[in-house]
PDB file of C-alpha atoms and ligand atoms in Angstrom:
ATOM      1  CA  UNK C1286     105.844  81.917  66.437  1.00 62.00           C
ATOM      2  CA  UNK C1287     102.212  80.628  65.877  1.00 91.00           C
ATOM      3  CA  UNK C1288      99.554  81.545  67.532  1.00 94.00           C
ATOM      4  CA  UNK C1289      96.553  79.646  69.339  1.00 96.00           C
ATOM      5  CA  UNK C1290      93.009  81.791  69.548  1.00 97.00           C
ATOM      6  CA  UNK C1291      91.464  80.770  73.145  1.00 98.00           C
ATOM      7  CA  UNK C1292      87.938  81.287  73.840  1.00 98.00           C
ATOM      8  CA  UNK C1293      87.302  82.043  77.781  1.00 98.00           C
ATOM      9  CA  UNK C1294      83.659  81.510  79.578  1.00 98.00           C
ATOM     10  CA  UNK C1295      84.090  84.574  81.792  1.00 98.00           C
ATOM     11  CA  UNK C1296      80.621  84.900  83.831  1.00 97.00           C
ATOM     12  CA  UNK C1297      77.931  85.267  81.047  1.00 96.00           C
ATOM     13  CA  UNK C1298      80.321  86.274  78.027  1.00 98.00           C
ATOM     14  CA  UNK C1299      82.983  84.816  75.666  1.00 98.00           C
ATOM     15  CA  UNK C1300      86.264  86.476  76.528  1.00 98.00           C
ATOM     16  CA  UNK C1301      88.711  86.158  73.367  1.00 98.00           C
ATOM     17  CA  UNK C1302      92.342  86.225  73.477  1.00 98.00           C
ATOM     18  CA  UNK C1303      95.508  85.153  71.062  1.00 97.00           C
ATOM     19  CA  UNK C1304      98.076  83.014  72.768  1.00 97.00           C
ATOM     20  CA  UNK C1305     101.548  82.249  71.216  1.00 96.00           C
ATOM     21  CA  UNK C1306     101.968  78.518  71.165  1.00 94.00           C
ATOM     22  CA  UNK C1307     105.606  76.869  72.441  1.00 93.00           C
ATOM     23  CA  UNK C1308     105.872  73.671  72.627  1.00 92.00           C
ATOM     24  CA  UNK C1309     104.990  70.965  75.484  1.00 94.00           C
ATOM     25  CA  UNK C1310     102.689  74.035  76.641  1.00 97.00           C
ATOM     26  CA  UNK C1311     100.178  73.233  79.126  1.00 98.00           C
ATOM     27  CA  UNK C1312      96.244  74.404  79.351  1.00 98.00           C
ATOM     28  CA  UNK C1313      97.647  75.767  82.629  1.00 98.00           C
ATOM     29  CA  UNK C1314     100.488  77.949  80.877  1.00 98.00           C
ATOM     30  CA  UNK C1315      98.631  78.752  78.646  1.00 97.00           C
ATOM     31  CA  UNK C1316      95.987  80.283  81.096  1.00 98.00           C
ATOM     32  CA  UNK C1317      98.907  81.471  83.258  1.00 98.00           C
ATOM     33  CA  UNK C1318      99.904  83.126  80.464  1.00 98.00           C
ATOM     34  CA  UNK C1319      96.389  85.390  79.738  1.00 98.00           C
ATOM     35  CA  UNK C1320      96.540  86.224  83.262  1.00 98.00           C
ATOM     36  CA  UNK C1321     100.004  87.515  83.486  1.00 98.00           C
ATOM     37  CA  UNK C1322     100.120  89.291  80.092  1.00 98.00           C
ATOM     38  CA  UNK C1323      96.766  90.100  79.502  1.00 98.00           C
ATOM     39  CA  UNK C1324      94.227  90.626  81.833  1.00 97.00           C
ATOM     40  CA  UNK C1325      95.250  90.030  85.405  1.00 98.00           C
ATOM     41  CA  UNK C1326      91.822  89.624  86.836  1.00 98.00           C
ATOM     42  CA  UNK C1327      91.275  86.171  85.121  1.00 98.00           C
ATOM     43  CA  UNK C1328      90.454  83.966  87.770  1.00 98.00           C
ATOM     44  CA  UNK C1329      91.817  80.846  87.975  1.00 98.00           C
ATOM     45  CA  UNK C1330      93.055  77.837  90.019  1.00 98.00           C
ATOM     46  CA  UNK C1331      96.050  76.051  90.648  1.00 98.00           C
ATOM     47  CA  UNK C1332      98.676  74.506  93.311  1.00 98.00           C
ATOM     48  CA  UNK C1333     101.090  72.084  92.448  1.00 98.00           C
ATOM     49  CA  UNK C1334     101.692  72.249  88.553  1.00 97.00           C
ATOM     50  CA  UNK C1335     102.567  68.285  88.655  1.00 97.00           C
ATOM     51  CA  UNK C1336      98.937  66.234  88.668  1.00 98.00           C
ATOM     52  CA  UNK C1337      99.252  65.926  92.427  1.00 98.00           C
ATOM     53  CA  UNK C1338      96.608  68.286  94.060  1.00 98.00           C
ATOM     54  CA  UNK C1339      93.515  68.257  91.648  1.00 98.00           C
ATOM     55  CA  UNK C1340      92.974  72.334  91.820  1.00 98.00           C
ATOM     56  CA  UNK C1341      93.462  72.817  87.994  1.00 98.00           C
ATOM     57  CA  UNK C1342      90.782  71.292  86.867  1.00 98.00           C
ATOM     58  CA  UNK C1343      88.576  73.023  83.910  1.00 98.00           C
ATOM     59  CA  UNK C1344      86.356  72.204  80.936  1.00 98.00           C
ATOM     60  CA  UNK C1345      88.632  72.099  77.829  1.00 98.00           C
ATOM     61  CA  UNK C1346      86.741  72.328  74.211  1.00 98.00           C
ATOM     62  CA  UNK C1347      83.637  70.359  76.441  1.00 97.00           C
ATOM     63  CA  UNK C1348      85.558  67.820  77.913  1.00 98.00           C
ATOM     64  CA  UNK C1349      86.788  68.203  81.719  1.00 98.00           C
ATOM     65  CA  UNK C1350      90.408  68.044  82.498  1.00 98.00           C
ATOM     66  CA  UNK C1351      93.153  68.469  84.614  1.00 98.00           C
ATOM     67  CA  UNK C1352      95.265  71.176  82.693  1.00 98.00           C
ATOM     68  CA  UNK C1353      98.593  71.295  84.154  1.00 98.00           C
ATOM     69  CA  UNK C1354      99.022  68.051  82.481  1.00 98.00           C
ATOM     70  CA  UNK C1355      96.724  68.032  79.580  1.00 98.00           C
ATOM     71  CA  UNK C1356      99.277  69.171  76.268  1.00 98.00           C
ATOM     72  CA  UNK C1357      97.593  72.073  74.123  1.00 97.00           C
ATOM     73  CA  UNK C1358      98.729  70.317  70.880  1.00 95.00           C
ATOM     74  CA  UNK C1359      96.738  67.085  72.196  1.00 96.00           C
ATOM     75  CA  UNK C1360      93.616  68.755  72.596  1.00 97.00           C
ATOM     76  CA  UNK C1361      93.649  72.203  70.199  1.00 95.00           C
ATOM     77  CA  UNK C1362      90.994  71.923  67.539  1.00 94.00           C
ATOM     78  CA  UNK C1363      91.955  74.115  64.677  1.00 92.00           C
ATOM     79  CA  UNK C1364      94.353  76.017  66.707  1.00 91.00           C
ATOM     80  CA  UNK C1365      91.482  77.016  69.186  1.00 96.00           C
ATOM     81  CA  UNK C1366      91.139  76.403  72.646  1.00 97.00           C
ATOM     82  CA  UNK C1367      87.553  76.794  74.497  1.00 98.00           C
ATOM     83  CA  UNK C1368      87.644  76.976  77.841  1.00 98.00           C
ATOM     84  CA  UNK C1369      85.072  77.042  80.763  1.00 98.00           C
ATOM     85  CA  UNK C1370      84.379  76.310  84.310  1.00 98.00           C
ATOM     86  CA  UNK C1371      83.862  72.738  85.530  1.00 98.00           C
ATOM     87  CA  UNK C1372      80.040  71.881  84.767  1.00 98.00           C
ATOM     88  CA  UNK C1373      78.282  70.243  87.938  1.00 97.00           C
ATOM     89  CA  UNK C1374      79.676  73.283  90.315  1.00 98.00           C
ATOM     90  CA  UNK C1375      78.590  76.458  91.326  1.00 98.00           C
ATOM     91  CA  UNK C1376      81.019  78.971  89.602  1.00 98.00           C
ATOM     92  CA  UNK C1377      82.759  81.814  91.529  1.00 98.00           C
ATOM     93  CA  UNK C1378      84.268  83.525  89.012  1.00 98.00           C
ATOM     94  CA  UNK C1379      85.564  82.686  85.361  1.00 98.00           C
ATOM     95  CA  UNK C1380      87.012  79.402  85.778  1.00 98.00           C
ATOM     96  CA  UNK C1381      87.032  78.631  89.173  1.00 98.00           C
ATOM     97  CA  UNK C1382      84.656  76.668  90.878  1.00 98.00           C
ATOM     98  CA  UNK C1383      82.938  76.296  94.296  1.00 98.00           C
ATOM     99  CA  UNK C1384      84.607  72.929  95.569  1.00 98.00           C
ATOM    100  CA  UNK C1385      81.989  73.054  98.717  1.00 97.00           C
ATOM    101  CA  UNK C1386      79.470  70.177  97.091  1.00 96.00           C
ATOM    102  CA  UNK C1387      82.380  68.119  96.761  1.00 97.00           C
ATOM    103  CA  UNK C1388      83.688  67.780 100.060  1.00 97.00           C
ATOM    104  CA  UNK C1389      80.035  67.441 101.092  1.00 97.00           C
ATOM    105  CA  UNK C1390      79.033  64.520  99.064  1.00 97.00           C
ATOM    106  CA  UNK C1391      82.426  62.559 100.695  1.00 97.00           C
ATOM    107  CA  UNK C1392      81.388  64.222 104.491  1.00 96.00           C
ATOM    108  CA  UNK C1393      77.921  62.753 104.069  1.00 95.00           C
ATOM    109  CA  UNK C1394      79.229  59.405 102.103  1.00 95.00           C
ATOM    110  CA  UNK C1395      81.450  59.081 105.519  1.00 94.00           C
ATOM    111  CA  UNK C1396      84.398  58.711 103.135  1.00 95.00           C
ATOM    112  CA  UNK C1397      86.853  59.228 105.609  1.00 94.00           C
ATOM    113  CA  UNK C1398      88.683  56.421 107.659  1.00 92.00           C
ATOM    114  CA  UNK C1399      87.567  55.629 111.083  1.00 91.00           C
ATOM    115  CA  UNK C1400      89.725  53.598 113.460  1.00 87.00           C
ATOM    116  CA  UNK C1401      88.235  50.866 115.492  1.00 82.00           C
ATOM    117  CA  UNK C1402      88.325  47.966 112.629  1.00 78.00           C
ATOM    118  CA  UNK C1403      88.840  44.397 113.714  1.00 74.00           C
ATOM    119  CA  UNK C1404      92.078  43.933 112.603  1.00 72.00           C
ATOM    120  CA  UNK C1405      93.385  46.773 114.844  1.00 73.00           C
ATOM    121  CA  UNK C1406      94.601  50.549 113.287  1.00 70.00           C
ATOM    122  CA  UNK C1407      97.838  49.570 112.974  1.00 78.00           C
ATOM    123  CA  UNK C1408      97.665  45.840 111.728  1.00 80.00           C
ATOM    124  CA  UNK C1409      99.928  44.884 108.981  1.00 85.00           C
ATOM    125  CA  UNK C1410      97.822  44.375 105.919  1.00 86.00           C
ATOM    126  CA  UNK C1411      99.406  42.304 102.810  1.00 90.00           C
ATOM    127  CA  UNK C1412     100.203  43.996  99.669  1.00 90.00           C
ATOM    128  CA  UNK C1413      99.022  40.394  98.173  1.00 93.00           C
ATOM    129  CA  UNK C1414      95.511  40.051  99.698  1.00 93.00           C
ATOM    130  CA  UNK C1415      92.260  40.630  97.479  1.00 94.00           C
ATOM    131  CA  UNK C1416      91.043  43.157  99.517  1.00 92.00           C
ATOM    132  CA  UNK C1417      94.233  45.415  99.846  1.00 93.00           C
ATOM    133  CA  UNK C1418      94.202  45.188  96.002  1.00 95.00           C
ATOM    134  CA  UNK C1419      90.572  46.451  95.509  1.00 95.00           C
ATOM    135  CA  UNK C1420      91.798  49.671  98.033  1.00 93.00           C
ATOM    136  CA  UNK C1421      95.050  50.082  96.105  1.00 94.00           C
ATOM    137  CA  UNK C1422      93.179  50.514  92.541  1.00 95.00           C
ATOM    138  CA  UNK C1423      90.925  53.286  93.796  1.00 96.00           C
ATOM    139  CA  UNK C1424      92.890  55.327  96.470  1.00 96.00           C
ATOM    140  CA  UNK C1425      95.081  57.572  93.966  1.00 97.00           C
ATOM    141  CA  UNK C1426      91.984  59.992  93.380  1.00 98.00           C
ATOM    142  CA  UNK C1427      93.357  63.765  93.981  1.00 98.00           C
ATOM    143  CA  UNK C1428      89.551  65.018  94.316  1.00 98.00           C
ATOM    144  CA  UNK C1429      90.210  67.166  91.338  1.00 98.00           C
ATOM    145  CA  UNK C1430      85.746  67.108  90.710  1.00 98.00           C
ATOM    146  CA  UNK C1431      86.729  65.708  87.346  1.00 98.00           C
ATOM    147  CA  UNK C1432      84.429  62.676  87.459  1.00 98.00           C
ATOM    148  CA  UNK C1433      81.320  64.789  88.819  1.00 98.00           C
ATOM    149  CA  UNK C1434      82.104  67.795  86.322  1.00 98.00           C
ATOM    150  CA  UNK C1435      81.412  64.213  83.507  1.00 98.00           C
ATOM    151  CA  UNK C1436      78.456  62.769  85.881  1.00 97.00           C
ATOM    152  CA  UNK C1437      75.010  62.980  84.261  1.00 96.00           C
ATOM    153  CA  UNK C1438      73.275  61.543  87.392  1.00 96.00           C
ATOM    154  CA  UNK C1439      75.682  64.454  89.553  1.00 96.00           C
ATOM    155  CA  UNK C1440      73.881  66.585  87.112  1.00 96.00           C
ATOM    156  CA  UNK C1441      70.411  65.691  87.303  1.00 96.00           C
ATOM    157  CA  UNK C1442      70.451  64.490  90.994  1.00 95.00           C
ATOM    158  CA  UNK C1443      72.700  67.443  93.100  1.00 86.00           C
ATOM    159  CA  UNK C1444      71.774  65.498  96.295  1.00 94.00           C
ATOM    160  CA  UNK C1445      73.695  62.421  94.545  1.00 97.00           C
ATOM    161  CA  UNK C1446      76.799  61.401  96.672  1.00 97.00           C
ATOM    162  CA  UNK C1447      79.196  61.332  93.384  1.00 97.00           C
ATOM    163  CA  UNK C1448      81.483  58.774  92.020  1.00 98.00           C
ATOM    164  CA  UNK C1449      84.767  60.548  93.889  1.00 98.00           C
ATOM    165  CA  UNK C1450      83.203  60.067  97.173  1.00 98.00           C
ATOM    166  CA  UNK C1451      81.959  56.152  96.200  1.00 97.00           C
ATOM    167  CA  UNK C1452      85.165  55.177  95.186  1.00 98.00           C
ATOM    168  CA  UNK C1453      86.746  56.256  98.048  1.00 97.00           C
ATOM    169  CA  UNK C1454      83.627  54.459 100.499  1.00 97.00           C
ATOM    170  CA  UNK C1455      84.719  51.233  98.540  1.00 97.00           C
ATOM    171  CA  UNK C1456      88.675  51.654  99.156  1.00 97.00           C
ATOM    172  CA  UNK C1457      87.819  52.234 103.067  1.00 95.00           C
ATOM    173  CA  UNK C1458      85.105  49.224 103.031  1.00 94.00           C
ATOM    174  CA  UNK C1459      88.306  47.310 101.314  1.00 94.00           C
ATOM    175  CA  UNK C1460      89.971  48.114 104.456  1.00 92.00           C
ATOM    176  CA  UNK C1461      90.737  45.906 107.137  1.00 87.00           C
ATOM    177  CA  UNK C1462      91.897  48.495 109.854  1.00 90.00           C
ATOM    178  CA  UNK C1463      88.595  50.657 109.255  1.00 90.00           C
ATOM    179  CA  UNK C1464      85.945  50.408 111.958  1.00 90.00           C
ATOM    180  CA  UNK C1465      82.877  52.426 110.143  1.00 89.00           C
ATOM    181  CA  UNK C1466      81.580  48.889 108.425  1.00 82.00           C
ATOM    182  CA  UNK C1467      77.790  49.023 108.574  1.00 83.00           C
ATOM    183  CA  UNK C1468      76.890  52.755 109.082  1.00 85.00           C
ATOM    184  CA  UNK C1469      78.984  53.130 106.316  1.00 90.00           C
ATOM    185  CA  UNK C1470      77.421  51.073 104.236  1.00 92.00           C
ATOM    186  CA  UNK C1471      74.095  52.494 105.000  1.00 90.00           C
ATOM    187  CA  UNK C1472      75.293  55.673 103.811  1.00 90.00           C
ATOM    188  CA  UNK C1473      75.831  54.743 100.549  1.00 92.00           C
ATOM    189  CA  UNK C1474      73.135  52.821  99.854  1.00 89.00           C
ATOM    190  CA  UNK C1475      69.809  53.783  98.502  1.00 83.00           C
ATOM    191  CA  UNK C1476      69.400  56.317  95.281  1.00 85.00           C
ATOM    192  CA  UNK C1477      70.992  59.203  95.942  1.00 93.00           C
ATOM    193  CA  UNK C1478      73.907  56.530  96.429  1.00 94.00           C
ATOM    194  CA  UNK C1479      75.782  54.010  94.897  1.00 94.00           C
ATOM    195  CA  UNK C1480      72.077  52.949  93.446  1.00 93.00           C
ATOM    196  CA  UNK C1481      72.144  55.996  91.685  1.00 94.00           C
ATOM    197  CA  UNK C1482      74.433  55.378  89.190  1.00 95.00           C
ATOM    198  CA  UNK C1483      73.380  54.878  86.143  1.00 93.00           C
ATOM    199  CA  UNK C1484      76.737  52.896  85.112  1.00 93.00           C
ATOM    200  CA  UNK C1485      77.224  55.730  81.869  1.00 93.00           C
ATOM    201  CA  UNK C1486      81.018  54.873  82.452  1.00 95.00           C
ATOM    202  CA  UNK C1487      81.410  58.997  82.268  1.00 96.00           C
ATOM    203  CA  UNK C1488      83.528  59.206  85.157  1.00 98.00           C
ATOM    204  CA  UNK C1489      85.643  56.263  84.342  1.00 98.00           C
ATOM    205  CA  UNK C1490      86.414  57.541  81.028  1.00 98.00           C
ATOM    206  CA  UNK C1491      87.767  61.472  81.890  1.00 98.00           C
ATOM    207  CA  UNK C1492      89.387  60.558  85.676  1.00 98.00           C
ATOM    208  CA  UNK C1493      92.673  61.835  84.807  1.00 98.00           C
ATOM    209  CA  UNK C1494      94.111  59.120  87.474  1.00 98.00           C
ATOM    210  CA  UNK C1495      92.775  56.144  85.328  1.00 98.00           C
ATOM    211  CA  UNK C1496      90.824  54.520  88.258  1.00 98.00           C
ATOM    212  CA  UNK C1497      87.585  52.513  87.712  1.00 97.00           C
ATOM    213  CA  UNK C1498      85.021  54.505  89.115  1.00 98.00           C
ATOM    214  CA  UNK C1499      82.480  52.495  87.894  1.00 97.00           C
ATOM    215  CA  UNK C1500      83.842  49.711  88.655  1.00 97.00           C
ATOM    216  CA  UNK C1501      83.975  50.745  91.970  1.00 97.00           C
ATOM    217  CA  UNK C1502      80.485  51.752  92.327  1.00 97.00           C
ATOM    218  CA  UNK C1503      78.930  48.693  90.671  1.00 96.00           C
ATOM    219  CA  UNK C1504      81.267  46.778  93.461  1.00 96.00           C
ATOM    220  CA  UNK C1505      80.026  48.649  96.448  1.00 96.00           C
ATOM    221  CA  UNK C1506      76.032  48.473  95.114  1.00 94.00           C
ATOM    222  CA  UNK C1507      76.437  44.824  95.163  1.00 94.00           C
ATOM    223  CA  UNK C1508      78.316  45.093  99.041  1.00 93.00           C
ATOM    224  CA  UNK C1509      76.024  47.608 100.385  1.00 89.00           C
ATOM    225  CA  UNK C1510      72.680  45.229  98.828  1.00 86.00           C
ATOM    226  CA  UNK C1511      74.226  41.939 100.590  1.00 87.00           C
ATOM    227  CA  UNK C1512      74.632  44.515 103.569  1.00 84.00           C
ATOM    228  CA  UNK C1513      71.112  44.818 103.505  1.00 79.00           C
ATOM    229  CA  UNK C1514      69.942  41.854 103.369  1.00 81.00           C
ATOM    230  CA  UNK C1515      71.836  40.111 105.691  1.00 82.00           C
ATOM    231  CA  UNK C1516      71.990  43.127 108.087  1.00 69.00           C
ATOM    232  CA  UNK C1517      76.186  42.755 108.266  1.00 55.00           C
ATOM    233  CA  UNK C1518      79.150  44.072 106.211  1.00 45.00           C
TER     234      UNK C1518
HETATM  235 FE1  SF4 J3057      89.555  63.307  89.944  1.00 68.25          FE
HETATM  236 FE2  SF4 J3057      89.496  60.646  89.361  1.00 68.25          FE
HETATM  237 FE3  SF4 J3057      89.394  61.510  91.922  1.00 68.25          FE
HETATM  238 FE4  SF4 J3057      87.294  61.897  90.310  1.00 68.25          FE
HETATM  239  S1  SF4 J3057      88.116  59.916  91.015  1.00 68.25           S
HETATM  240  S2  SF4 J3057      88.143  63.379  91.757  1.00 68.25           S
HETATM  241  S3  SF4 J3057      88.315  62.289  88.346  1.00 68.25           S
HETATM  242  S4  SF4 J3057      91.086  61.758  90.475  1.00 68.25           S
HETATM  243 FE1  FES J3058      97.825  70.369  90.916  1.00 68.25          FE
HETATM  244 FE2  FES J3058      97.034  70.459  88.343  1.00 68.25          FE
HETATM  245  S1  FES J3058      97.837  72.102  89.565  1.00 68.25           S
HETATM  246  S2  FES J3058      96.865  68.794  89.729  1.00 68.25           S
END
């Protein structure tokens, strides 16, 4: 059986180890693997195995990933593997991050749904109309920190509300039912908002759930100007 060298960023140091390769393996076996076999105090995170909770998430030869679905033989560079935490996030140990500035950026992005909308919480909105469509592209994020780990304006601006928590403001101001409208809005705006992407497309490109980020942030810029202006939604 052939073997796959794996480089670990474990605090300060390079941690080394040999991993035998099977096929179909995941980053996340693979990982699961060093932990179980050879050093059990590899830190690590993980939940559902299936690209459903976003917990796996880690930089994979300098590109971030989720790694119970990302294939060692599609990303192995002459059978090596370099792996490190997610960049953006404070580290807590070898490759597991500090989710805390996450949650923040969507708790002060009001990215959560409020009821009180004028079409009533419960209203029956059609699969069909433009607006459910704009929500449905953007609302399969997992909040796996993917698209900030990519973010160079995440990077240079920590107070930056992050494309995760933008894309979700722009489902919820897609939604009828939702009652935040306007202090929403206001939220989002300014630089350390939706004006503070720099439309690099980063995001857009690694989100392992395909959505549009930019897309979505370019969208609500243009919502949350009008806003402005005309002192409405
Ligand atoms: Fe992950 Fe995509 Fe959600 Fe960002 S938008 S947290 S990359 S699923
Ligand atoms: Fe849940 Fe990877 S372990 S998405």
């Amino acid at each position: 059986m052939s073997e796959l060298a794996v480089s670990i960023l474990r605090g300060e140091e390079w941690a080394e180890y040999l991993v035998p390769l099977q096929r179909h393996q995941t980053v996340l076996d693979l990982v699961t693997w060093i932990q179980r076999h050879r050093d059990p105090s590899l830190a690590y995170r993980f939940a559902c195995r299936v690209g459903m909770c976003g917990s796996c998430a880690m930089t994979v030869n300098g590109r971030p990933r989720w790694t119970c679905r990302t294939r060692v033989e599609d990303v192995a560079e002459n059978a090596h593997l370099r792996l490190e935490p997610l960049a953006n996030f404070p580290v807590i140990k070898d490759l597991t991050v500090d989710m805390e500035p996450f949650f923040q950026q969507h708790e002060r992005a009001v990215a959560r749904f409020f009821p009180g909308g004028g079409d009533g919480d419960f209203a029956c909105v059609s699969p069909g109309s433009p607006a459910r469509q704009r929500a449905d592209a953007g609302i399969e994020c997992i909040g796996c920190g993917v698209c900030a780990a990519a973010c160079e304006t995440v990077a240079a601006f920590p107070g930056y509300l992050g494309p995760a928590a933008l894309n979700r403001v722009w489902t919820l101001v897609n939604d009828s039912r939702d009652g935040a409208g306007r202090a929403r809005l206001a939220a989002v705006a300014g630089d350390f908002g939706a004006h503070g992407c720099a439309s690099h497309q980063e995001c857009s490109e690694v989100c392992p759930k395909h959505l549009d980020l930019a897309g979505a942030i370019a969208a609500l810029k243009r919502t949350a100007f009008r806003a402005a202006l005309t002192g409405g939604r």
